[in-house]
Coordinates of N, CA and C and ligand atoms in Angstrom, one line a residue:
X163 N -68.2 -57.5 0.3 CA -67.4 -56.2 0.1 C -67.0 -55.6 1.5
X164 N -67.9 -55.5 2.0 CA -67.6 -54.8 3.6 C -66.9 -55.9 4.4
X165 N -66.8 -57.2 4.3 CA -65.8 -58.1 5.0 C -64.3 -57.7 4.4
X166 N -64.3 -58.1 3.1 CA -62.8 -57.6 2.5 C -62.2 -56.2 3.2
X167 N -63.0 -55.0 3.0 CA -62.9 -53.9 3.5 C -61.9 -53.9 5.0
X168 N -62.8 -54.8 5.8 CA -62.5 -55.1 7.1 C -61.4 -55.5 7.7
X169 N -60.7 -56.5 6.1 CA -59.5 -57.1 6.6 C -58.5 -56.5 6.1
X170 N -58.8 -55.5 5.2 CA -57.0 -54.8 4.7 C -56.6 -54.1 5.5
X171 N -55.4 -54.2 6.0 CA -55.1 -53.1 7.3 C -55.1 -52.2 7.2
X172 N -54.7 -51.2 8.1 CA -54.4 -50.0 8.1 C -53.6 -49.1 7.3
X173 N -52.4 -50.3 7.6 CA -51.2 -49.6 6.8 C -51.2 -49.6 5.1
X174 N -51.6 -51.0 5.4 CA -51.8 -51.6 3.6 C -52.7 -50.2 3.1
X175 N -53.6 -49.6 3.8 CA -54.7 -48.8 2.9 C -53.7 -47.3 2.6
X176 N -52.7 -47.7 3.9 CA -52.1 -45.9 3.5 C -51.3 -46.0 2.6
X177 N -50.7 -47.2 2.6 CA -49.4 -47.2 1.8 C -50.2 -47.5 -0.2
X178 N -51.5 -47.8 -0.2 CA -52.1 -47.3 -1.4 C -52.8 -45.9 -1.7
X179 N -52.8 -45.6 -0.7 CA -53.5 -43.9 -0.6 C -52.3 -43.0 -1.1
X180 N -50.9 -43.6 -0.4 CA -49.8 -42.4 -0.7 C -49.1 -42.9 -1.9
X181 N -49.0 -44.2 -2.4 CA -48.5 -44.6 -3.3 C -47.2 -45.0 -3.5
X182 N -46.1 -44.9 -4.0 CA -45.0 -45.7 -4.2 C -44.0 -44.9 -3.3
X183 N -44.0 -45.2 -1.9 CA -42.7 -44.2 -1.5 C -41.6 -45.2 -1.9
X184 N -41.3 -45.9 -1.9 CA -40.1 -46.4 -2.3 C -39.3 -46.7 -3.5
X185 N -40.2 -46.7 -4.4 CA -39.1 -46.2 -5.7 C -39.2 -45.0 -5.7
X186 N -39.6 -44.0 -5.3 CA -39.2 -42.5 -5.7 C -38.2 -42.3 -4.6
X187 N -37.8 -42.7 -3.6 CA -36.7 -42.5 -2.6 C -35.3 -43.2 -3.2
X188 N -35.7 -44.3 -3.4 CA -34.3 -44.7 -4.2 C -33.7 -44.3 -5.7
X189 N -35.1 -43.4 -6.1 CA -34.4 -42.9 -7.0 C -33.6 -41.4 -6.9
X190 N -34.3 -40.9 -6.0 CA -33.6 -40.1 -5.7 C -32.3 -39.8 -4.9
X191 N -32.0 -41.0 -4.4 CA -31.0 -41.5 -3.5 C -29.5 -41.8 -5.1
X192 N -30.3 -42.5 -5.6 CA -29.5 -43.0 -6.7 C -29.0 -41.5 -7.6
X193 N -29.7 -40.4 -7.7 CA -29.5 -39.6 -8.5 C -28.4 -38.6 -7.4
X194 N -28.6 -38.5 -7.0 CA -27.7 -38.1 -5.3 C -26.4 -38.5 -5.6
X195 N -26.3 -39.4 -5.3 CA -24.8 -40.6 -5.7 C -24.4 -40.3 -7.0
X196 N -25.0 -40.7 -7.7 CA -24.5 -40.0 -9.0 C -23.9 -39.2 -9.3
X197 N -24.7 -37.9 -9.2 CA -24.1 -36.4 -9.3 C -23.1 -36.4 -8.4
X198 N -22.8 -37.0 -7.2 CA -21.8 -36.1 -6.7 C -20.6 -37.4 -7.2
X199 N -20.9 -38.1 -7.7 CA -19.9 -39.4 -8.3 C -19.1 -38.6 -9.3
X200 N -19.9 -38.4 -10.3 CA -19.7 -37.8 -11.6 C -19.5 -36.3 -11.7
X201 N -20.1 -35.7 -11.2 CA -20.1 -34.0 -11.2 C -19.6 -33.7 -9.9
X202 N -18.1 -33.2 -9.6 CA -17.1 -33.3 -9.0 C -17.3 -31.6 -8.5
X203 N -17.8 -30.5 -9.1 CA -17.4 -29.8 -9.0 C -18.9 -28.7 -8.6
X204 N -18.6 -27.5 -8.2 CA -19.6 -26.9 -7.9 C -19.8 -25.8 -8.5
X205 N -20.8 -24.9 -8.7 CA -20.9 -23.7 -9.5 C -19.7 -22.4 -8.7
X206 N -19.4 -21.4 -9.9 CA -18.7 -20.7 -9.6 C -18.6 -19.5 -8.6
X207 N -20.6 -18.8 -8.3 CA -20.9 -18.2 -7.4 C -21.5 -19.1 -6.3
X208 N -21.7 -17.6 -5.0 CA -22.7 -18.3 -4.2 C -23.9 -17.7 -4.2
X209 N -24.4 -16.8 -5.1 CA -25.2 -16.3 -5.2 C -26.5 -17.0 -6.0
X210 N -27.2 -17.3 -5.6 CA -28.1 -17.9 -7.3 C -28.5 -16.9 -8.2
X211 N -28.7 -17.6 -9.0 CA -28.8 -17.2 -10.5 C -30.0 -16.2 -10.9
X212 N -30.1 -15.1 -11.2 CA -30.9 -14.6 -11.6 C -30.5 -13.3 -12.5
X213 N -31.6 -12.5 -13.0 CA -31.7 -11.3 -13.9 C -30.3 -10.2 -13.1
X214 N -30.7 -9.9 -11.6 CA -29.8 -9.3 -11.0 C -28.5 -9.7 -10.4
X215 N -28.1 -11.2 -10.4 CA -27.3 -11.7 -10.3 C -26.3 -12.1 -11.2
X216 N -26.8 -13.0 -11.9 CA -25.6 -14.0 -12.9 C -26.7 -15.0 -13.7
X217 N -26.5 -14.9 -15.1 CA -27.2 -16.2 -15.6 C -26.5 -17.1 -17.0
X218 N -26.4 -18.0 -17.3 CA -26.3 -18.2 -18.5 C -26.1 -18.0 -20.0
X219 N -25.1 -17.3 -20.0 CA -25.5 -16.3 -21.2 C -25.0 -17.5 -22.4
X220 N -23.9 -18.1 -22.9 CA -23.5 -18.8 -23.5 C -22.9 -20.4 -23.1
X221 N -23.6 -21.4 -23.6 CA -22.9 -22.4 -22.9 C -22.0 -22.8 -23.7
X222 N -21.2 -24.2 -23.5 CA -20.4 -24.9 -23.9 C -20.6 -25.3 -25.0
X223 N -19.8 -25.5 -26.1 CA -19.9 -26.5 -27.4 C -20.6 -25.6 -28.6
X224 N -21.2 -26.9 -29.5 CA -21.3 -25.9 -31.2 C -22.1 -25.1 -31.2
X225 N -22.1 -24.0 -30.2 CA -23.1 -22.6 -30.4 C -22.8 -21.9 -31.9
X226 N -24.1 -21.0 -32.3 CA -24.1 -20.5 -33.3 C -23.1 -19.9 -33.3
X227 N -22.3 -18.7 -32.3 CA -21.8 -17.7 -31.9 C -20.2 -18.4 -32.5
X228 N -19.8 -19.7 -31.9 CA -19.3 -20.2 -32.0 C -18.6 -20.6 -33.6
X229 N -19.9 -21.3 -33.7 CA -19.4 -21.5 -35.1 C -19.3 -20.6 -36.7
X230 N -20.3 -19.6 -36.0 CA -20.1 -18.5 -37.3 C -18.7 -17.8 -36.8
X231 N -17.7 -18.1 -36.0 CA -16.5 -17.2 -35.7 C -15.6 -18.4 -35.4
X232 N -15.7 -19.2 -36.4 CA -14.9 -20.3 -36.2 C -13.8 -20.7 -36.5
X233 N -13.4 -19.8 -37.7 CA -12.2 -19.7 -38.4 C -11.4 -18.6 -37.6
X234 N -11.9 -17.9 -36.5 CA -11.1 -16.8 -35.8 C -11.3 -17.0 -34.3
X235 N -12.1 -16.8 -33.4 CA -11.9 -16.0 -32.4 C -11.6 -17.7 -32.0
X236 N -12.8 -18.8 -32.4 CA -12.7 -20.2 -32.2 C -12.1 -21.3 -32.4
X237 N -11.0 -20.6 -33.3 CA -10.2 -21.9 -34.4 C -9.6 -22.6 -33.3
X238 N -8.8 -21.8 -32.4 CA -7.8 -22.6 -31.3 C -8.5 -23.5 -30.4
X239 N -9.7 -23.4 -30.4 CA -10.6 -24.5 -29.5 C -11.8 -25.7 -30.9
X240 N -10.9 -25.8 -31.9 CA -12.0 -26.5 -33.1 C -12.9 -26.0 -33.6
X241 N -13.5 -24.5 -33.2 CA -14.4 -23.9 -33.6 C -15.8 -24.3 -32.6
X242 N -15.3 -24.7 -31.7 CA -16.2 -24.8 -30.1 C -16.2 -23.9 -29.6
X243 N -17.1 -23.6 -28.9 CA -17.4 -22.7 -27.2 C -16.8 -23.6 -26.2
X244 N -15.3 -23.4 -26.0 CA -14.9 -24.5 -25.1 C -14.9 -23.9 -23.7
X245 N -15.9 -23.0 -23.1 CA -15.9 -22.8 -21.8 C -17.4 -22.6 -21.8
X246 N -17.7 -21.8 -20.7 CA -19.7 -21.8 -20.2 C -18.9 -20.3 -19.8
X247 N -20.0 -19.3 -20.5 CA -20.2 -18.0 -20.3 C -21.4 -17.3 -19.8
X248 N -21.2 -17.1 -18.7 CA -21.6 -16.5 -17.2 C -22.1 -14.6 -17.2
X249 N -23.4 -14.3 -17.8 CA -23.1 -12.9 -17.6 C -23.4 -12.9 -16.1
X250 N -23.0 -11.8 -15.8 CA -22.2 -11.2 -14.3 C -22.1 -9.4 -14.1
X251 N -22.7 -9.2 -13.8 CA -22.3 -7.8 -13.7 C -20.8 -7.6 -12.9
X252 N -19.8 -6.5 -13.3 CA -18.3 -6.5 -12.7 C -18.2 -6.6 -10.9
X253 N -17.6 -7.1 -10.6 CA -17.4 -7.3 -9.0 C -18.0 -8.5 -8.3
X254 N -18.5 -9.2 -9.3 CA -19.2 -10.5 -8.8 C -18.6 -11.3 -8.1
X255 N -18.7 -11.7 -6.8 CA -17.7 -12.7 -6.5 C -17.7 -13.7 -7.3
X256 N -16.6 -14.6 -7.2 CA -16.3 -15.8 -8.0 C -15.6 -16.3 -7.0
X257 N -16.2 -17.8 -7.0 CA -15.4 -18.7 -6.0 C -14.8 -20.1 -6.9
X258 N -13.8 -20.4 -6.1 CA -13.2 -22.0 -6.5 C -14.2 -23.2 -6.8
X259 N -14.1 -23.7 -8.1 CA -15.1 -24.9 -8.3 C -15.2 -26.0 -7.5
X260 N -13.9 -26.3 -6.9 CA -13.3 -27.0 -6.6 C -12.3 -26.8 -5.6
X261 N -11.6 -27.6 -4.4 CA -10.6 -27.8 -3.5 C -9.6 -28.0 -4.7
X262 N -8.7 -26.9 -4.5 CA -6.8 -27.2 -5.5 C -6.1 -26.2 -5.3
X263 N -5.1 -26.1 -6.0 CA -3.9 -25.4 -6.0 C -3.8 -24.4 -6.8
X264 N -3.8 -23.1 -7.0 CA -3.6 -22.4 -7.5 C -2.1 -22.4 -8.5
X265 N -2.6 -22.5 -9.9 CA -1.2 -22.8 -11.1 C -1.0 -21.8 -11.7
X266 N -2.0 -20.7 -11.7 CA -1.1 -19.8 -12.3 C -2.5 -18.3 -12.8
X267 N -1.7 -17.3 -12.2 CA -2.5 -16.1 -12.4 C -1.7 -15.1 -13.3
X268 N -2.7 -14.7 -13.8 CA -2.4 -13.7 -15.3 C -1.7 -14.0 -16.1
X269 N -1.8 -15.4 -16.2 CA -1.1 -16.4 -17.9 C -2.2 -16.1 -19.1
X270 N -1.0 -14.8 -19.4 CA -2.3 -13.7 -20.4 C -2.4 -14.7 -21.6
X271 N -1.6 -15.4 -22.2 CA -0.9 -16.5 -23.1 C -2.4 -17.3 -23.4
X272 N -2.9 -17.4 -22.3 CA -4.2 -18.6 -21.8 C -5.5 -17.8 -22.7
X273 N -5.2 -16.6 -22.8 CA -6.3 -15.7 -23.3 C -7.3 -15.3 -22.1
X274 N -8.6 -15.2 -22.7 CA -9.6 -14.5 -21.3 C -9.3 -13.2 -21.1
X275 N -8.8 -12.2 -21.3 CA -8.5 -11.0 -20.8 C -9.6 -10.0 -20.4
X276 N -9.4 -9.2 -19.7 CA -8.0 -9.1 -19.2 C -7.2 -9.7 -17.9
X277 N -7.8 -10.6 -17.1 CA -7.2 -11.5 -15.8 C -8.0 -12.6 -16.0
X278 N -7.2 -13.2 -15.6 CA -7.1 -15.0 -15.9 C -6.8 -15.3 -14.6
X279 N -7.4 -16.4 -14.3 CA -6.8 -17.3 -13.0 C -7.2 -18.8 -13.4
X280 N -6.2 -19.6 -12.9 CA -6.2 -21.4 -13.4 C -5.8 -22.1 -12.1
X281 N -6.7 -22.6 -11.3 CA -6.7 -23.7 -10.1 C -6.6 -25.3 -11.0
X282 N -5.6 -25.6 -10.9 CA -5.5 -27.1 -10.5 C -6.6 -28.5 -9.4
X283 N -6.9 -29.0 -10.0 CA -7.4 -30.2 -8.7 C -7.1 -31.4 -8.8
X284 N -7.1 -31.9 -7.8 CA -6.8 -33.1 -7.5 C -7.2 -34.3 -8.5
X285 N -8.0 -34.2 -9.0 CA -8.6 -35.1 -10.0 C -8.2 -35.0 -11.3
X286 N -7.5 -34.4 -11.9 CA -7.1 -34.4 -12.9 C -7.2 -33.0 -13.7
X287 N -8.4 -32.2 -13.4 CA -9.2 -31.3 -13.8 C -8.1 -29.9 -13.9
X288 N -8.2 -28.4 -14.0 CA -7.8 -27.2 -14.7 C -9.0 -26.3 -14.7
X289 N -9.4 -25.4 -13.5 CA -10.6 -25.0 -13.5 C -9.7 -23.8 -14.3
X290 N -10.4 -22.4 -14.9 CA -10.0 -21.0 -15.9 C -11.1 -20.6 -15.8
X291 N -10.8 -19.0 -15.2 CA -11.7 -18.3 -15.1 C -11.4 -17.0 -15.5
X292 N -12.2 -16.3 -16.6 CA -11.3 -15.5 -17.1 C -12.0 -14.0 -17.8
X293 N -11.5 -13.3 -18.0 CA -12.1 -11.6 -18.0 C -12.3 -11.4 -16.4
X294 N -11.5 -11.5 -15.9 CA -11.5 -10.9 -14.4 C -11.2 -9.4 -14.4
X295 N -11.8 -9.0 -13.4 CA -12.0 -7.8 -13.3 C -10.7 -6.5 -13.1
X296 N -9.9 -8.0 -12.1 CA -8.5 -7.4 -11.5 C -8.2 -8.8 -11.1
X297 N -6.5 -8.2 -11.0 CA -5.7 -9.2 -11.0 C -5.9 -9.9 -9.7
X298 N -6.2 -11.5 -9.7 CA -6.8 -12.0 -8.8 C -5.7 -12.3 -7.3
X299 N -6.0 -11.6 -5.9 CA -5.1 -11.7 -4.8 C -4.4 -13.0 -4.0
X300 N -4.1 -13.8 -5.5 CA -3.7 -15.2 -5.3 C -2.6 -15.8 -5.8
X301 N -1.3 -16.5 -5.0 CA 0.0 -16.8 -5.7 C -0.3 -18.2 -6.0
X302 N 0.7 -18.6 -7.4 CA 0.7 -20.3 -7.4 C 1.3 -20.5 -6.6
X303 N 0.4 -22.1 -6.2 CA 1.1 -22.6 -5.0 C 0.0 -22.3 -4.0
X304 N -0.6 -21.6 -4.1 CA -1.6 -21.4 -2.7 C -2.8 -22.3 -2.7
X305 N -3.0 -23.1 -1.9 CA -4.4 -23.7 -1.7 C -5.3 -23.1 -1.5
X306 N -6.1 -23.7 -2.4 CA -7.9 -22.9 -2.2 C -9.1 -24.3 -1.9
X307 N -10.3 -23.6 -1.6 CA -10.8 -24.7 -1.0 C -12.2 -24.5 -1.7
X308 N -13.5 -25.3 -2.4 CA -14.2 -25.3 -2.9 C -15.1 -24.3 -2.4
X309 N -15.7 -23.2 -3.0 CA -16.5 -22.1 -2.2 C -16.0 -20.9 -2.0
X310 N -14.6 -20.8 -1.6 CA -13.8 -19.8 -1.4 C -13.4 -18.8 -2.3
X311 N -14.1 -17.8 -2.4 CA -13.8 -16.3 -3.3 C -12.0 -16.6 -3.6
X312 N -12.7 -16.2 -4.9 CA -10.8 -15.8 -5.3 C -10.8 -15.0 -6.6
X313 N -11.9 -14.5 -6.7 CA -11.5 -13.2 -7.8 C -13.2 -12.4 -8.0
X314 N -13.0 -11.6 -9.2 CA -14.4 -11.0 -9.4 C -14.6 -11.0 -10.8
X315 N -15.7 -10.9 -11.2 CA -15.9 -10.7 -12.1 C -15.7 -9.7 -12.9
X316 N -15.4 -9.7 -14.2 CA -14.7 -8.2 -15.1 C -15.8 -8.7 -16.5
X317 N -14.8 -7.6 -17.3 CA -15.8 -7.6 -19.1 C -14.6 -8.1 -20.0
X318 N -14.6 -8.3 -20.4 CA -13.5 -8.5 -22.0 C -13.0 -7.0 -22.2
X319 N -14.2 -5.9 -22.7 CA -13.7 -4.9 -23.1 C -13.4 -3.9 -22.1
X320 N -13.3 -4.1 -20.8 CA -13.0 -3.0 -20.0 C -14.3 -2.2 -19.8
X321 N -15.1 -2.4 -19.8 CA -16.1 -0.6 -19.4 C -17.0 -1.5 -18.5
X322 N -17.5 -2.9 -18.2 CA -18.4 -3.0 -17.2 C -19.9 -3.0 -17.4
X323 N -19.6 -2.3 -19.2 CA -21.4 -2.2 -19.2 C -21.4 -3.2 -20.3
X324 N -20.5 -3.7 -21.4 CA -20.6 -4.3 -22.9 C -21.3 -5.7 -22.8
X325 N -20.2 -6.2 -22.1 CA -20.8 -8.1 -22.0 C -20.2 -8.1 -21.0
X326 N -19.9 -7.8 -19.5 CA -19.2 -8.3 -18.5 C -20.3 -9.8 -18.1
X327 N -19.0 -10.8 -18.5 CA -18.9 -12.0 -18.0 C -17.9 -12.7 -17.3
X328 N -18.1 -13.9 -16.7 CA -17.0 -14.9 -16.2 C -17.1 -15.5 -17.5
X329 N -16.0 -16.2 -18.0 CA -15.4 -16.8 -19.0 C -15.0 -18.2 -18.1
X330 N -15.9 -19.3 -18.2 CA -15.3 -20.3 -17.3 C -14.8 -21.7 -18.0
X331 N -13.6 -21.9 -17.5 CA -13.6 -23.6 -18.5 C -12.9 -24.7 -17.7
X332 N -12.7 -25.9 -18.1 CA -12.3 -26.9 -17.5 C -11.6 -27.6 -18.2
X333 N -10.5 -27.8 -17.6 CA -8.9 -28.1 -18.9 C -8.5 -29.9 -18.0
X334 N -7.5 -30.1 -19.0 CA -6.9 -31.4 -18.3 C -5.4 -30.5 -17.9
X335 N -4.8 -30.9 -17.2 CA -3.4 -30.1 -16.0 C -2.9 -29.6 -17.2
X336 N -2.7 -30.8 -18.5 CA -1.4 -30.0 -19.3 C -2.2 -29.2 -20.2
X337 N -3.4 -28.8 -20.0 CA -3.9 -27.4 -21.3 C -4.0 -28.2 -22.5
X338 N -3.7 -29.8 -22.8 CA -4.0 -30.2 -24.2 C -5.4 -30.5 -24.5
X339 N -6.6 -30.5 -23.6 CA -8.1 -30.3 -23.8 C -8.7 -29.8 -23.2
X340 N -10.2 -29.6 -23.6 CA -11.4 -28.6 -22.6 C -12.4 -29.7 -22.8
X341 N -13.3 -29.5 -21.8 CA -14.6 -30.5 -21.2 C -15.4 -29.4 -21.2
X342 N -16.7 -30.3 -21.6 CA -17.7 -29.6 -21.3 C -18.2 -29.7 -19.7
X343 N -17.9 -27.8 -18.7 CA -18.2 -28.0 -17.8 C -19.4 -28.2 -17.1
X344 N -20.6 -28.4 -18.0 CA -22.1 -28.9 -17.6 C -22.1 -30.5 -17.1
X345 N -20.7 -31.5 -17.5 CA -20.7 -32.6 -17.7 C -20.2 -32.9 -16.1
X346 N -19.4 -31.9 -15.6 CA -18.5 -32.0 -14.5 C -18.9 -30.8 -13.2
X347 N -19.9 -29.9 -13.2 CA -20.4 -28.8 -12.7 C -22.1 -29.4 -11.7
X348 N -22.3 -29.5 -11.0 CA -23.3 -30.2 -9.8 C -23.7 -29.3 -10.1
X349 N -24.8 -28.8 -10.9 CA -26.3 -28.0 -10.9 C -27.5 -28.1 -11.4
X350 N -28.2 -27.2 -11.4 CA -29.6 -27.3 -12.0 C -29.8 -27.0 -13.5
X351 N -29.0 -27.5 -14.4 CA -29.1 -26.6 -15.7 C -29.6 -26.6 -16.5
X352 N -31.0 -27.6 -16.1 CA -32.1 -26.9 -17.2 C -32.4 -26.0 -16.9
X353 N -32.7 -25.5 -15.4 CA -33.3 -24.7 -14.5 C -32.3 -23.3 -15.2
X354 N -31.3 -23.8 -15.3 CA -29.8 -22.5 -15.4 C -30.6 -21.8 -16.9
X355 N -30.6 -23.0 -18.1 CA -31.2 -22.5 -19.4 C -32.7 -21.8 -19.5
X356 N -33.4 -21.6 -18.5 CA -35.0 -20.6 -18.2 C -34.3 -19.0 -18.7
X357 N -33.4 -18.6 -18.1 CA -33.2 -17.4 -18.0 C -31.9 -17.2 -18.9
X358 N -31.8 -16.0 -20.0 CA -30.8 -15.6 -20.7 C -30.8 -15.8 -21.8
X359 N -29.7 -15.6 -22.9 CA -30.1 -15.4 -24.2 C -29.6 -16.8 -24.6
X360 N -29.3 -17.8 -23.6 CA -29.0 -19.3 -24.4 C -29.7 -20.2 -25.2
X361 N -31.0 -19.9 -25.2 CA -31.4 -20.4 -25.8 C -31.3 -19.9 -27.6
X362 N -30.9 -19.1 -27.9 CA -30.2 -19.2 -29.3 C -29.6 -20.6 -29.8
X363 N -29.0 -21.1 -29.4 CA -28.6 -22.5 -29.5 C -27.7 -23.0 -29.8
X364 N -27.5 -24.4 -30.7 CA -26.1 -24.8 -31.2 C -26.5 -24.8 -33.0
X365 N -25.5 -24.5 -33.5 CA -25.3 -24.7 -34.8 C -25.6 -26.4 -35.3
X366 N -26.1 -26.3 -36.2 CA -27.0 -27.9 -36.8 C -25.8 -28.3 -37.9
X367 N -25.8 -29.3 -38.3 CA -25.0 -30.0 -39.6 C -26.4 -30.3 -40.4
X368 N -26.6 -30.3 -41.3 CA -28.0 -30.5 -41.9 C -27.9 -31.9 -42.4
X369 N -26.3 -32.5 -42.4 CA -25.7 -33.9 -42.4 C -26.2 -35.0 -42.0
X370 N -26.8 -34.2 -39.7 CA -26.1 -35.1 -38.9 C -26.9 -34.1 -38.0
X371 N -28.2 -33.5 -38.2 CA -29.2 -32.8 -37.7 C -29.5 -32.9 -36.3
X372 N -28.8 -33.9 -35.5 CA -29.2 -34.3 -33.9 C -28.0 -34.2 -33.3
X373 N -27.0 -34.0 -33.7 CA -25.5 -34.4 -33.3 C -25.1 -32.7 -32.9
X374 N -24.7 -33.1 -31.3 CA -24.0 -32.1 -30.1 C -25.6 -30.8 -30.6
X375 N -26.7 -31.0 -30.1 CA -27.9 -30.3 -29.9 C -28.5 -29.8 -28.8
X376 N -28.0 -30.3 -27.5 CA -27.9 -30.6 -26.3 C -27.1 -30.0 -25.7
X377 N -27.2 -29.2 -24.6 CA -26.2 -29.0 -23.5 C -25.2 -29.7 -22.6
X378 N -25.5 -31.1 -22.4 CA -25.3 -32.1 -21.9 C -24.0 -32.8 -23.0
X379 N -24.2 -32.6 -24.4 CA -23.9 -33.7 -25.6 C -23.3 -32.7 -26.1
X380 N -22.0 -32.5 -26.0 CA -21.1 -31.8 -26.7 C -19.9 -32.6 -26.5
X381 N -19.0 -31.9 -27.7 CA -17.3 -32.8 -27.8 C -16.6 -32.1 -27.3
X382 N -15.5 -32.9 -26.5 CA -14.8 -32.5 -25.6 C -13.8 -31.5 -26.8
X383 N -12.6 -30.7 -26.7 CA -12.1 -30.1 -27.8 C -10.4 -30.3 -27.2
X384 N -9.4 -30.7 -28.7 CA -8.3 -30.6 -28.5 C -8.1 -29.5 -28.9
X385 N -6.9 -28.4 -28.0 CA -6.5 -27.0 -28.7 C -6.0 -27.4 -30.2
X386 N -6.0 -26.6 -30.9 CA -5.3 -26.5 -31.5 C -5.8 -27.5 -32.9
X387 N -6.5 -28.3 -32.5 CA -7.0 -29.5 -33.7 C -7.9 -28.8 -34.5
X388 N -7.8 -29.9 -35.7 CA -9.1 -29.6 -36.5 C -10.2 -29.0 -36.5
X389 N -11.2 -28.2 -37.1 CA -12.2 -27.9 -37.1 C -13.0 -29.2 -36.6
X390 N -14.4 -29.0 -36.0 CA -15.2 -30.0 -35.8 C -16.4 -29.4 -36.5
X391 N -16.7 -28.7 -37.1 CA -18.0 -27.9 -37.2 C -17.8 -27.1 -39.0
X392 N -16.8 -27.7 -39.4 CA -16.8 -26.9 -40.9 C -17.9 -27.6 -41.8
X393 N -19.1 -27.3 -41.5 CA -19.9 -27.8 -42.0 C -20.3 -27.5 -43.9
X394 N -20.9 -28.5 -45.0 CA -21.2 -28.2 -45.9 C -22.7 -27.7 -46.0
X395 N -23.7 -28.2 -45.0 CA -24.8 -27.7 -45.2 C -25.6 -27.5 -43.8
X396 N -24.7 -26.2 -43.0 CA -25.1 -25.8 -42.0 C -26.4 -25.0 -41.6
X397 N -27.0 -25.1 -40.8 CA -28.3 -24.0 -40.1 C -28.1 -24.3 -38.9
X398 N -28.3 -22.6 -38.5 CA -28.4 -21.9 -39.5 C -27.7 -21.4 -40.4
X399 N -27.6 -20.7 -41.6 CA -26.6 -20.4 -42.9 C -25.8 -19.4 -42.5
X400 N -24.4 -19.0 -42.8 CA -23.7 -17.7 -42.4 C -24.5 -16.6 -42.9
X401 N -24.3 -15.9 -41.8 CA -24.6 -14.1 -43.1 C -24.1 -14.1 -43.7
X402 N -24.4 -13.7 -45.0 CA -23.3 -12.9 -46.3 C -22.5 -13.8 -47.1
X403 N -23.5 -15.1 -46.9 CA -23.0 -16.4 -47.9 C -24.1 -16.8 -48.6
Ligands
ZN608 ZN1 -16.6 -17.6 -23.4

């Protein structure tokens, strides 16, 4: 026993004392690569996220909110949450997701009120950011660069105290779809879902009980199409049905 002992080296003893450094470096190397492969874009503040800051309030896709207001406020997006809703107290900076071009400010048409702003990128993408606070100090045509303030945050109803949120979404150039921006947005978002009222959740098919349950696993939405969510045996159940 004490001969064996004698002959394992040094190194050999540390590199069993610390254990696997090398599959945990390349995986993390690999997840690195990835995300910035795939998830092109960056969060909307620079501030992190918290109670006094900005957190989570509604994400993307079959939320309940969503689908019990599906025949109205949701019809034009299939009865989706086709953007990630951001509470924000009013004046919040908001910066560019992304390096692009500025396409078009206060295309009230777009909805979000009451100020809208839509950057273009290079990749195909349509950042929208929307219930601004004031009309954002930016012409189309002007380049912006990832990080760079370009508006603030507002409320829907005007007063600052109701729901003031950013309204955020991710379109294709010609406005014919929305993405889920958790799929395309470089962050922490399980970490994002700890804090806020999201965890409410997504509306279930009692059909198809696992299907878009997830943050991550939602359907992309064409304006204007079909319902995706007219469920016959939904949970949870509408009020007052
Ligand atoms: Zn929203």
């Amino acid at each position: 026993m004490r001969s064996i002992r004698r002959a394992v080296p040094f190194a050999a003893l540390l590199l069993i004392a610390f254990g696997p450094a090398r599959p945990q470096s390349h995986i993390k190397h690999h997840a690195t690569r990835t995300a910035s492969e795939l998830k092109p874009f960056r969060l909307p503040f620079t501030s992190p996220a918290g109670p006094a800051t900005w957190y989570l309030a509604q994400p993307y896709g079959n939320t309940v909110g969503a689908y019990f207001q599906r025949h109205d406020t949701y019809r034009y997006g299939q009865g989706i949450h086709f953007g990630v809703d951001f509470a924000a107290p009013c004046g919040t900076e908001i910066v560019a997701i992304g390096d692009g071009v500025v396409s078009e400010v206060d295309k009230l048409s777009h909805g979000a009120l009451p100020h809208n702003l839509l950057i273009d990128h290079p990749n195909g993408y349509t950042s929208f950011y929307g219930h601004l606070l004031r009309r954002a100090q930016l012409y189309p045509g002007q380049r912006v660069t990832a990080g760079q303030v370009v508006a603030l945050s507002g409320d829907p109803d005007e007063t600052c105290h109701s729901r003031p949120h950013l309204h955020l979404e991710i379109r294709d150039h010609s406005h014919t779809r929305a993405t889920n921006p958790v799929t395309l947005i470089d962050a922490d978002w399980n970490a994002l879902t700890l804090a806020g009222p999201s965890a409410r959740g997504f509306e279930r098919d009692l059909d198809d009980p696992r299907r878009w349950q997830f943050l991550d696993d939602q359907p992309d939405i064409v304006f204007s199409g079909r319902l995706l969510n007219d469920y016959d045996y939904p949970w949870p159940p509408e009020w007052g049905r």
